[in-house]
Amino acid sequence: MELTEEIKITKIQKSHREEISNQTPGFGNVIADHMFRSLFKHQHWNHQEILPFSNLSLSPATLALHYGQSIFEGMKAFRLEDGRIQIFRLEKHHERINKSLYRMCMPEIPFSLFANALSSLVSLDKAWIPPAPGALYLRPFVFASEEKFGVKVAEEYCFIIFSGPVDAYYPKPIKVKVEREFIRAARGGTGYAKCSGNYGGAFLPTHLARQQGFDQILWTDARENEYIEESGTMNAFFVLDGKIVTPPLSDTILDGVTRDCLITLARELQLPVVERPVGVTELLEAFRDKRISEAFGAGTAAVIAPIASVYIDGNDYFLPTYSEKSIMFRLKNKLDAIRYGKENDFMNWNYIL
Ligand SMILES: *Cc1c(COP(=O)(O)O)cnc(C)c1O
């Protein structure tokens, strides 16, 4: 049995929730009162603490800033219809944070630490959880905090969780560009880890695509630039010949929790769903023969992002307009019904506090 250390709690003197209550949070603009912090030193996670959200004081020689040992998670807490609170798919996010940590040669986090930290923080800041259709976004992250400038695996790490309320995201269909020059991830690399460097490396290609008038990139595989991988911070889905199709997981694709939920819900709704490679050539033919009816991204932040057009080698190809009957919205509505406690949580996804 793991010994779970007590979390030392220092409450904020006065919540700043009232001050910002007339502001719309959008996504990523508002941060709740408290944060959790634990330090890894001498082979253990120590000093578990919840304190008012505040700046860190770091040495310029902090290893993470130089050599990139830094990983994160993105998850959400919801207020159920009956007033209870749940953290969505806590176990799956815990598995994933440990996969990212392992790949970056960083110390894993025991389940009890992860679950206690999140439960305590969310309970303390529960007034910040907006009612449906909003949620409290949770950002756990770990970075190498050791002070040293030699290239080495750090021996000290900092694990922090903070949170912030987010609005429902009413997605306007996005224009995406199939990227065949830059790549996001290669076989054997870190593509499946939620490590900071993956995002830094994606910014320039995304910025260039934005300058060309696109909202997001659809990445292709590093070897042939032929197979669709994912889009921004979302996994990619298509409806081809009436079937839901998504690329299979590999070490170049992030194992999205939303992706996993949508696949499970599609099966539950008896909609055909397959995980298989999707080629750019196949997409071109499907557009030509009008066999593609939907394309969308899936991730925690937006849940789903409908795709309006796909740019491939010089041409934009347009998807039909979407309606509430579209498969993507049926899946999203089902997911929301479970998360807000309106429908039976048949997979035990809600980690109730
Ligand atoms: C986080 C992320 C996703 C989506 O994962 P969710 O668990 O659904 O939020 C997809 N792709 C990348 C690259 C990501 O970072």
mmCIF file of C-alpha atoms and ligand atoms in Angstrom:
data_model
loop_
_atom_site.group_PDB
_atom_site.id
_atom_site.type_symbol
_atom_site.label_atom_id
_atom_site.label_comp_id
_atom_site.label_asym_id
_atom_site.label_seq_id
_atom_site.Cartn_x
_atom_site.Cartn_y
_atom_site.Cartn_z
ATOM 1 C CA MET A 1 0.000 0.000 0.000
ATOM 2 C CA GLU A 2 1.192 3.469 -0.837
ATOM 3 C CA LEU A 3 1.409 5.825 2.088
ATOM 4 C CA THR A 4 -0.457 8.965 1.155
ATOM 5 C CA GLU A 5 1.065 12.043 2.591
ATOM 6 C CA GLU A 6 -1.209 14.747 4.002
ATOM 7 C CA ILE A 7 -1.621 17.771 1.799
ATOM 8 C CA LYS A 8 -0.810 20.972 3.619
ATOM 9 C CA ILE A 9 -3.509 23.527 2.772
ATOM 10 C CA THR A 10 -3.135 27.309 2.913
ATOM 11 C CA LYS A 11 -6.340 29.026 1.851
ATOM 12 C CA ILE A 12 -6.487 32.317 0.021
ATOM 13 C CA GLN A 13 -7.543 35.203 2.279
ATOM 14 C CA LYS A 14 -10.201 36.461 -0.066
ATOM 15 C CA SER A 15 -11.367 34.678 -3.203
ATOM 16 C CA HIS A 16 -11.055 36.781 -6.341
ATOM 17 C CA ARG A 17 -14.013 34.983 -7.907
ATOM 18 C CA GLU A 18 -16.397 37.892 -7.301
ATOM 19 C CA GLU A 19 -14.091 40.346 -9.084
ATOM 20 C CA ILE A 20 -14.108 38.351 -12.274
ATOM 21 C CA SER A 21 -17.702 37.070 -12.164
ATOM 22 C CA ASN A 22 -18.846 39.592 -14.782
ATOM 23 C CA GLN A 23 -16.095 38.532 -17.167
ATOM 24 C CA THR A 24 -16.688 35.732 -19.671
ATOM 25 C CA PRO A 25 -13.904 33.254 -19.120
ATOM 26 C CA GLY A 26 -13.533 32.096 -22.729
ATOM 27 C CA PHE A 27 -10.727 29.542 -22.773
ATOM 28 C CA GLY A 28 -7.580 30.068 -20.738
ATOM 29 C CA ASN A 29 -8.197 33.600 -19.484
ATOM 30 C CA VAL A 30 -9.304 33.053 -15.897
ATOM 31 C CA ILE A 31 -7.415 31.121 -13.215
ATOM 32 C CA ALA A 32 -9.049 29.892 -9.997
ATOM 33 C CA ASP A 33 -7.848 30.750 -6.481
ATOM 34 C CA HIS A 34 -5.582 27.835 -5.571
ATOM 35 C CA MET A 35 -2.898 25.561 -6.941
ATOM 36 C CA PHE A 36 -1.416 22.253 -5.860
ATOM 37 C CA ARG A 37 2.329 21.724 -5.691
ATOM 38 C CA SER A 38 4.619 18.817 -4.910
ATOM 39 C CA LEU A 39 8.385 18.518 -5.280
ATOM 40 C CA PHE A 40 10.287 15.405 -6.288
ATOM 41 C CA LYS A 41 13.596 15.093 -4.514
ATOM 42 C CA HIS A 42 15.628 12.174 -3.114
ATOM 43 C CA GLN A 43 13.528 9.754 -5.229
ATOM 44 C CA HIS A 44 10.196 10.807 -3.678
ATOM 45 C CA TRP A 45 7.338 13.191 -4.222
ATOM 46 C CA ASN A 46 7.379 15.390 -1.099
ATOM 47 C CA HIS A 47 5.911 18.590 0.309
ATOM 48 C CA GLN A 48 2.399 18.197 -1.022
ATOM 49 C CA GLU A 49 0.775 21.516 -0.679
ATOM 50 C CA ILE A 50 -2.238 23.547 -1.810
ATOM 51 C CA LEU A 51 -1.686 27.284 -1.722
ATOM 52 C CA PRO A 52 -3.063 30.441 -3.317
ATOM 53 C CA PHE A 53 -2.226 30.595 -7.032
ATOM 54 C CA SER A 54 1.032 32.509 -7.240
ATOM 55 C CA ASN A 55 4.194 33.010 -9.277
ATOM 56 C CA LEU A 56 7.120 30.644 -9.008
ATOM 57 C CA SER A 57 10.626 31.704 -8.270
ATOM 58 C CA LEU A 58 13.038 29.840 -10.553
ATOM 59 C CA SER A 59 16.743 29.769 -11.184
ATOM 60 C CA PRO A 60 17.715 30.752 -14.759
ATOM 61 C CA ALA A 61 19.550 27.406 -14.723
ATOM 62 C CA THR A 62 16.313 25.449 -14.177
ATOM 63 C CA LEU A 63 16.874 22.360 -16.323
ATOM 64 C CA ALA A 64 13.387 22.258 -17.897
ATOM 65 C CA LEU A 65 13.956 25.649 -19.512
ATOM 66 C CA HIS A 66 17.029 24.375 -21.325
ATOM 67 C CA TYR A 67 16.489 20.708 -22.096
ATOM 68 C CA GLY A 68 12.725 20.445 -22.235
ATOM 69 C CA GLN A 69 11.815 17.910 -19.563
ATOM 70 C CA SER A 70 8.306 19.272 -19.239
ATOM 71 C CA ILE A 71 4.960 17.532 -19.711
ATOM 72 C CA PHE A 72 1.313 18.369 -19.056
ATOM 73 C CA GLU A 73 -2.260 17.136 -18.963
ATOM 74 C CA GLY A 74 -5.539 18.819 -19.838
ATOM 75 C CA MET A 75 -8.717 17.622 -18.152
ATOM 76 C CA LYS A 76 -12.028 18.911 -16.832
ATOM 77 C CA ALA A 77 -14.239 18.858 -13.735
ATOM 78 C CA PHE A 78 -18.006 19.130 -14.183
ATOM 79 C CA ARG A 79 -20.970 19.998 -12.002
ATOM 80 C CA LEU A 80 -23.590 17.265 -12.329
ATOM 81 C CA GLU A 81 -27.274 18.076 -12.606
ATOM 82 C CA ASP A 82 -27.817 16.878 -9.014
ATOM 83 C CA GLY A 83 -25.118 19.250 -7.721
ATOM 84 C CA ARG A 84 -22.364 16.666 -7.225
ATOM 85 C CA ILE A 85 -18.962 17.235 -8.769
ATOM 86 C CA GLN A 86 -16.952 14.901 -10.954
ATOM 87 C CA ILE A 87 -13.502 14.877 -12.522
ATOM 88 C CA PHE A 88 -13.835 13.329 -15.949
ATOM 89 C CA ARG A 89 -11.805 10.173 -16.646
ATOM 90 C CA LEU A 90 -9.269 10.773 -13.931
ATOM 91 C CA GLU A 91 -7.858 7.238 -14.231
ATOM 92 C CA LYS A 92 -7.190 7.546 -17.963
ATOM 93 C CA HIS A 93 -5.510 10.925 -17.529
ATOM 94 C CA HIS A 94 -3.366 9.407 -14.795
ATOM 95 C CA GLU A 95 -2.241 6.596 -17.102
ATOM 96 C CA ARG A 96 -1.413 9.123 -19.779
ATOM 97 C CA ILE A 97 0.551 11.501 -17.575
ATOM 98 C CA ASN A 98 2.687 8.537 -16.533
ATOM 99 C CA LYS A 99 3.267 7.546 -20.165
ATOM 100 C CA SER A 100 4.419 11.091 -20.913
ATOM 101 C CA LEU A 101 6.631 11.128 -17.799
ATOM 102 C CA TYR A 102 8.192 7.792 -18.661
ATOM 103 C CA ARG A 103 8.982 8.857 -22.234
ATOM 104 C CA MET A 104 10.683 12.039 -21.000
ATOM 105 C CA CYS A 105 12.692 10.114 -18.403
ATOM 106 C CA MET A 106 10.825 11.817 -15.558
ATOM 107 C CA PRO A 107 9.510 10.223 -12.336
ATOM 108 C CA GLU A 108 6.004 8.770 -12.510
ATOM 109 C CA ILE A 109 3.221 9.945 -10.219
ATOM 110 C CA PRO A 110 1.458 7.384 -7.996
ATOM 111 C CA PHE A 111 -2.300 7.202 -8.521
ATOM 112 C CA SER A 112 -3.060 8.162 -4.924
ATOM 113 C CA LEU A 113 -1.022 11.359 -5.239
ATOM 114 C CA PHE A 114 -2.638 12.319 -8.544
ATOM 115 C CA ALA A 115 -6.181 11.564 -7.363
ATOM 116 C CA ASN A 116 -5.803 13.203 -3.925
ATOM 117 C CA ALA A 117 -4.213 16.302 -5.366
ATOM 118 C CA LEU A 118 -6.946 16.775 -7.974
ATOM 119 C CA SER A 119 -9.811 15.937 -5.603
ATOM 120 C CA SER A 120 -8.534 18.276 -2.897
ATOM 121 C CA LEU A 121 -7.891 21.148 -5.286
ATOM 122 C CA VAL A 122 -11.231 20.818 -7.079
ATOM 123 C CA SER A 123 -13.124 20.542 -3.766
ATOM 124 C CA LEU A 124 -11.452 23.654 -2.440
ATOM 125 C CA ASP A 125 -12.177 25.655 -5.612
ATOM 126 C CA LYS A 126 -15.556 24.084 -6.313
ATOM 127 C CA ALA A 127 -17.295 27.473 -6.389
ATOM 128 C CA TRP A 128 -15.313 28.069 -9.576
ATOM 129 C CA ILE A 129 -16.931 25.179 -11.462
ATOM 130 C CA PRO A 130 -19.442 26.761 -13.833
ATOM 131 C CA PRO A 131 -22.805 25.055 -14.369
ATOM 132 C CA ALA A 132 -23.516 23.272 -17.668
ATOM 133 C CA PRO A 133 -22.452 23.890 -20.377
ATOM 134 C CA GLY A 134 -19.191 25.160 -18.797
ATOM 135 C CA ALA A 135 -16.514 23.239 -16.892
ATOM 136 C CA LEU A 136 -13.445 23.745 -14.737
ATOM 137 C CA TYR A 137 -10.368 23.066 -16.852
ATOM 138 C CA LEU A 138 -7.562 21.366 -14.905
ATOM 139 C CA ARG A 139 -3.929 21.718 -15.861
ATOM 140 C CA PRO A 140 -1.548 19.265 -14.152
ATOM 141 C CA PHE A 141 2.062 19.611 -15.317
ATOM 142 C CA VAL A 142 5.539 18.478 -14.318
ATOM 143 C CA PHE A 143 8.884 20.049 -15.112
ATOM 144 C CA ALA A 144 12.536 19.513 -14.211
ATOM 145 C CA SER A 145 13.178 22.059 -11.475
ATOM 146 C CA GLU A 146 16.775 21.196 -10.683
ATOM 147 C CA GLU A 147 19.286 24.029 -11.005
ATOM 148 C CA LYS A 148 22.216 23.016 -13.172
ATOM 149 C CA PHE A 149 23.483 23.813 -16.639
ATOM 150 C CA GLY A 150 25.100 20.556 -17.636
ATOM 151 C CA VAL A 151 22.989 18.407 -19.972
ATOM 152 C CA LYS A 152 21.564 15.692 -17.751
ATOM 153 C CA VAL A 153 18.444 13.958 -16.567
ATOM 154 C CA ALA A 154 17.168 16.083 -13.704
ATOM 155 C CA GLU A 155 16.924 14.696 -10.187
ATOM 156 C CA GLU A 156 14.389 17.267 -9.000
ATOM 157 C CA TYR A 157 10.959 17.945 -10.410
ATOM 158 C CA CYS A 158 7.988 20.131 -9.668
ATOM 159 C CA PHE A 159 4.391 18.890 -10.120
ATOM 160 C CA ILE A 160 1.770 21.623 -10.179
ATOM 161 C CA ILE A 161 -1.967 21.662 -10.830
ATOM 162 C CA PHE A 162 -3.986 24.806 -11.370
ATOM 163 C CA SER A 163 -7.426 25.290 -12.829
ATOM 164 C CA GLY A 164 -9.687 27.785 -14.504
ATOM 165 C CA PRO A 165 -13.362 27.977 -15.508
ATOM 166 C CA VAL A 166 -14.062 27.609 -19.222
ATOM 167 C CA ASP A 167 -17.152 28.432 -21.257
ATOM 168 C CA ALA A 168 -18.870 26.036 -23.558
ATOM 169 C CA TYR A 169 -17.196 26.317 -26.863
ATOM 170 C CA TYR A 170 -19.636 26.902 -29.716
ATOM 171 C CA PRO A 171 -17.531 25.787 -32.560
ATOM 172 C CA LYS A 172 -17.522 27.583 -35.849
ATOM 173 C CA PRO A 173 -16.459 25.088 -38.522
ATOM 174 C CA ILE A 174 -12.730 25.422 -39.142
ATOM 175 C CA LYS A 175 -10.592 25.474 -42.272
ATOM 176 C CA VAL A 176 -7.706 23.035 -42.128
ATOM 177 C CA LYS A 177 -4.611 22.547 -44.239
ATOM 178 C CA VAL A 178 -3.144 19.122 -44.906
ATOM 179 C CA GLU A 179 0.521 19.687 -44.064
ATOM 180 C CA ARG A 180 2.942 17.785 -46.300
ATOM 181 C CA GLU A 181 6.142 19.670 -45.666
ATOM 182 C CA PHE A 182 6.554 20.018 -41.905
ATOM 183 C CA ILE A 183 5.890 17.083 -39.582
ATOM 184 C CA ARG A 184 4.789 16.899 -35.956
ATOM 185 C CA ALA A 185 6.078 13.481 -34.936
ATOM 186 C CA ALA A 186 8.178 10.645 -36.285
ATOM 187 C CA ARG A 187 8.226 6.954 -35.461
ATOM 188 C CA GLY A 188 10.205 6.343 -32.296
ATOM 189 C CA GLY A 189 9.849 9.971 -31.207
ATOM 190 C CA THR A 190 7.738 11.738 -28.591
ATOM 191 C CA GLY A 191 4.526 12.300 -30.560
ATOM 192 C CA TYR A 192 2.404 10.190 -28.195
ATOM 193 C CA ALA A 193 3.614 12.097 -25.116
ATOM 194 C CA LYS A 194 2.014 15.348 -24.004
ATOM 195 C CA CYS A 195 5.429 16.977 -23.750
ATOM 196 C CA SER A 196 5.921 20.708 -24.162
ATOM 197 C CA GLY A 197 8.417 20.477 -27.020
ATOM 198 C CA ASN A 198 5.813 18.901 -29.319
ATOM 199 C CA TYR A 199 3.809 22.131 -29.123
ATOM 200 C CA GLY A 200 6.761 24.463 -29.544
ATOM 201 C CA GLY A 201 7.732 22.554 -32.678
ATOM 202 C CA ALA A 202 4.211 22.810 -34.091
ATOM 203 C CA PHE A 203 3.903 26.581 -33.694
ATOM 204 C CA LEU A 204 5.806 27.722 -36.782
ATOM 205 C CA PRO A 205 3.982 25.461 -39.267
ATOM 206 C CA THR A 206 0.665 26.419 -37.625
ATOM 207 C CA HIS A 207 1.547 30.114 -37.705
ATOM 208 C CA LEU A 208 2.408 29.877 -41.416
ATOM 209 C CA ALA A 209 -0.864 28.049 -42.099
ATOM 210 C CA ARG A 210 -2.766 30.820 -40.265
ATOM 211 C CA GLN A 211 -1.059 33.429 -42.433
ATOM 212 C CA GLN A 212 -2.399 31.501 -45.425
ATOM 213 C CA GLY A 213 -5.914 31.761 -43.987
ATOM 214 C CA PHE A 214 -6.296 28.359 -42.306
ATOM 215 C CA ASP A 215 -7.321 27.747 -38.704
ATOM 216 C CA GLN A 216 -5.440 24.517 -38.115
ATOM 217 C CA ILE A 217 -3.122 21.952 -39.635
ATOM 218 C CA LEU A 218 -3.928 18.325 -40.385
ATOM 219 C CA TRP A 219 -0.593 16.607 -39.871
ATOM 220 C CA THR A 220 0.545 13.764 -42.083
ATOM 221 C CA ASP A 221 2.979 10.949 -41.282
ATOM 222 C CA ALA A 222 6.707 11.669 -41.320
ATOM 223 C CA ARG A 223 7.622 8.901 -43.755
ATOM 224 C CA GLU A 224 5.359 9.450 -46.752
ATOM 225 C CA ASN A 225 3.378 12.591 -45.888
ATOM 226 C CA GLU A 226 0.371 10.591 -46.995
ATOM 227 C CA TYR A 227 -1.464 9.377 -43.897
ATOM 228 C CA ILE A 228 -3.477 11.751 -41.726
ATOM 229 C CA GLU A 229 -2.327 11.844 -38.117
ATOM 230 C CA GLU A 230 -4.099 14.518 -36.066
ATOM 231 C CA SER A 231 -4.835 18.219 -35.928
ATOM 232 C CA GLY A 232 -3.406 20.758 -33.485
ATOM 233 C CA THR A 233 -4.368 19.447 -30.056
ATOM 234 C CA MET A 234 -7.125 17.260 -31.429
ATOM 235 C CA ASN A 235 -7.472 13.796 -32.874
ATOM 236 C CA ALA A 236 -8.940 13.581 -36.377
ATOM 237 C CA PHE A 237 -12.222 11.922 -37.362
ATOM 238 C CA PHE A 238 -13.935 11.512 -40.729
ATOM 239 C CA VAL A 239 -17.254 10.063 -41.804
ATOM 240 C CA LEU A 240 -16.548 8.109 -44.973
ATOM 241 C CA ASP A 241 -19.297 6.085 -46.676
ATOM 242 C CA GLY A 242 -21.367 6.576 -43.528
ATOM 243 C CA LYS A 243 -18.665 5.045 -41.304
ATOM 244 C CA ILE A 244 -16.782 6.917 -38.603
ATOM 245 C CA VAL A 245 -13.078 6.567 -39.365
ATOM 246 C CA THR A 246 -10.119 7.685 -37.254
ATOM 247 C CA PRO A 247 -6.400 6.934 -37.628
ATOM 248 C CA PRO A 248 -5.156 4.137 -35.339
ATOM 249 C CA LEU A 249 -3.020 5.013 -32.309
ATOM 250 C CA SER A 250 0.724 4.776 -32.731
ATOM 251 C CA ASP A 251 3.775 6.410 -31.213
ATOM 252 C CA THR A 252 3.196 9.457 -33.423
ATOM 253 C CA ILE A 253 -0.400 10.120 -32.335
ATOM 254 C CA LEU A 254 -1.569 11.348 -28.965
ATOM 255 C CA ASP A 255 -3.961 8.904 -27.301
ATOM 256 C CA GLY A 256 -6.799 11.393 -26.797
ATOM 257 C CA VAL A 257 -9.313 10.796 -24.035
ATOM 258 C CA THR A 258 -12.009 12.470 -26.140
ATOM 259 C CA ARG A 259 -11.097 10.192 -29.047
ATOM 260 C CA ASP A 260 -11.476 7.150 -26.822
ATOM 261 C CA CYS A 261 -14.851 8.417 -25.524
ATOM 262 C CA LEU A 262 -16.227 9.096 -29.006
ATOM 263 C CA ILE A 263 -15.231 5.639 -30.262
ATOM 264 C CA THR A 264 -16.900 4.019 -27.236
ATOM 265 C CA LEU A 265 -20.048 6.135 -27.609
ATOM 266 C CA ALA A 266 -20.267 5.450 -31.346
ATOM 267 C CA ARG A 267 -20.284 1.706 -30.561
ATOM 268 C CA GLU A 268 -22.894 2.284 -27.850
ATOM 269 C CA LEU A 269 -25.080 4.168 -30.373
ATOM 270 C CA GLN A 270 -24.487 1.322 -32.870
ATOM 271 C CA LEU A 271 -22.792 3.619 -35.342
ATOM 272 C CA PRO A 272 -20.093 1.909 -37.405
ATOM 273 C CA VAL A 273 -16.623 3.049 -36.332
ATOM 274 C CA VAL A 274 -13.205 1.916 -37.552
ATOM 275 C CA GLU A 275 -9.655 2.776 -36.569
ATOM 276 C CA ARG A 276 -7.556 2.581 -39.695
ATOM 277 C CA PRO A 277 -5.085 4.708 -41.660
ATOM 278 C CA VAL A 278 -6.670 7.469 -43.766
ATOM 279 C CA GLY A 279 -4.650 8.459 -46.819
ATOM 280 C CA VAL A 280 -4.688 11.883 -48.445
ATOM 281 C CA THR A 281 -5.350 10.117 -51.768
ATOM 282 C CA GLU A 282 -8.349 8.405 -50.227
ATOM 283 C CA LEU A 283 -9.664 11.760 -48.979
ATOM 284 C CA LEU A 284 -9.272 13.306 -52.449
ATOM 285 C CA GLU A 285 -11.258 10.456 -53.992
ATOM 286 C CA ALA A 286 -13.899 10.664 -51.277
ATOM 287 C CA PHE A 287 -14.344 14.402 -51.899
ATOM 288 C CA ARG A 288 -14.561 13.793 -55.636
ATOM 289 C CA ASP A 289 -17.180 11.047 -55.246
ATOM 290 C CA LYS A 290 -19.037 12.843 -52.422
ATOM 291 C CA ARG A 291 -18.474 9.926 -50.055
ATOM 292 C CA ILE A 292 -17.219 12.094 -47.199
ATOM 293 C CA SER A 293 -19.962 13.644 -45.094
ATOM 294 C CA GLU A 294 -18.145 14.891 -41.973
ATOM 295 C CA ALA A 295 -14.677 15.744 -40.709
ATOM 296 C CA PHE A 296 -13.872 16.925 -37.197
ATOM 297 C CA GLY A 297 -11.252 17.242 -34.511
ATOM 298 C CA ALA A 298 -11.791 15.864 -30.989
ATOM 299 C CA GLY A 299 -10.080 17.058 -27.802
ATOM 300 C CA THR A 300 -10.792 18.112 -24.220
ATOM 301 C CA ALA A 301 -10.730 21.858 -24.883
ATOM 302 C CA ALA A 302 -13.236 22.116 -27.740
ATOM 303 C CA VAL A 303 -14.720 18.595 -27.379
ATOM 304 C CA ILE A 304 -15.362 18.587 -31.129
ATOM 305 C CA ALA A 305 -14.326 21.049 -33.799
ATOM 306 C CA PRO A 306 -16.266 20.627 -37.054
ATOM 307 C CA ILE A 307 -14.155 20.993 -40.193
ATOM 308 C CA ALA A 308 -15.598 23.149 -42.984
ATOM 309 C CA SER A 309 -12.870 22.652 -45.571
ATOM 310 C CA VAL A 310 -9.694 20.681 -46.127
ATOM 311 C CA TYR A 311 -6.861 22.146 -48.187
ATOM 312 C CA ILE A 312 -4.872 19.516 -50.082
ATOM 313 C CA ASP A 313 -1.986 20.367 -52.427
ATOM 314 C CA GLY A 314 -3.358 23.678 -53.689
ATOM 315 C CA ASN A 315 -7.124 23.169 -53.480
ATOM 316 C CA ASP A 316 -9.801 23.584 -50.823
ATOM 317 C CA TYR A 317 -12.300 20.745 -50.566
ATOM 318 C CA PHE A 318 -15.563 21.540 -48.800
ATOM 319 C CA LEU A 319 -17.586 19.410 -46.422
ATOM 320 C CA PRO A 320 -21.401 19.538 -46.534
ATOM 321 C CA THR A 321 -22.964 21.824 -43.895
ATOM 322 C CA TYR A 322 -23.566 20.238 -40.528
ATOM 323 C CA SER A 323 -26.808 20.006 -38.562
ATOM 324 C CA GLU A 324 -27.819 18.735 -35.139
ATOM 325 C CA LYS A 325 -28.326 15.356 -36.839
ATOM 326 C CA SER A 326 -24.664 15.153 -37.801
ATOM 327 C CA ILE A 327 -22.878 12.207 -36.240
ATOM 328 C CA MET A 328 -20.354 14.492 -34.503
ATOM 329 C CA PHE A 329 -23.103 16.354 -32.627
ATOM 330 C CA ARG A 330 -24.895 13.145 -31.688
ATOM 331 C CA LEU A 331 -21.645 11.889 -30.154
ATOM 332 C CA LYS A 332 -20.949 15.196 -28.410
ATOM 333 C CA ASN A 333 -24.487 15.398 -26.982
ATOM 334 C CA LYS A 334 -24.222 11.869 -25.648
ATOM 335 C CA LEU A 335 -20.842 12.641 -24.064
ATOM 336 C CA ASP A 336 -22.213 15.815 -22.447
ATOM 337 C CA ALA A 337 -25.302 13.988 -21.159
ATOM 338 C CA ILE A 338 -23.005 11.579 -19.299
ATOM 339 C CA ARG A 339 -20.652 14.251 -18.026
ATOM 340 C CA TYR A 340 -23.415 16.450 -16.621
ATOM 341 C CA GLY A 341 -25.191 13.474 -15.056
ATOM 342 C CA LYS A 342 -28.228 13.518 -17.339
ATOM 343 C CA GLU A 343 -27.616 9.978 -18.564
ATOM 344 C CA ASN A 344 -26.302 6.809 -17.017
ATOM 345 C CA ASP A 345 -22.515 6.845 -16.748
ATOM 346 C CA PHE A 346 -22.339 3.282 -18.108
ATOM 347 C CA MET A 347 -18.542 3.267 -18.401
ATOM 348 C CA ASN A 348 -17.838 4.828 -14.978
ATOM 349 C CA TRP A 349 -16.083 7.782 -16.552
ATOM 350 C CA ASN A 350 -17.142 10.295 -13.908
ATOM 351 C CA TYR A 351 -14.824 10.322 -10.882
ATOM 352 C CA ILE A 352 -17.314 11.647 -8.328
ATOM 353 C CA LEU A 353 -15.904 13.705 -5.450
HETATM 354 C C1 LIG B 1 -4.244 16.743 -25.741
HETATM 355 C C2 LIG B 1 -4.126 16.388 -27.198
HETATM 356 C C3 LIG B 1 -5.145 15.729 -27.913
HETATM 357 C C4 LIG B 1 -6.500 15.458 -27.344
HETATM 358 O O1 LIG B 1 -6.500 14.687 -26.207
HETATM 359 P P1 LIG B 1 -7.711 14.753 -25.183
HETATM 360 O O2 LIG B 1 -7.323 13.816 -24.126
HETATM 361 O O3 LIG B 1 -8.915 14.348 -25.919
HETATM 362 O O4 LIG B 1 -7.800 16.181 -24.735
HETATM 363 C C5 LIG B 1 -4.876 15.344 -29.218
HETATM 364 N N1 LIG B 1 -3.701 15.614 -29.809
HETATM 365 C C6 LIG B 1 -2.716 16.269 -29.165
HETATM 366 C C7 LIG B 1 -1.438 16.498 -29.859
HETATM 367 C C8 LIG B 1 -2.909 16.681 -27.842
HETATM 368 O O5 LIG B 1 -1.943 17.349 -27.210
#
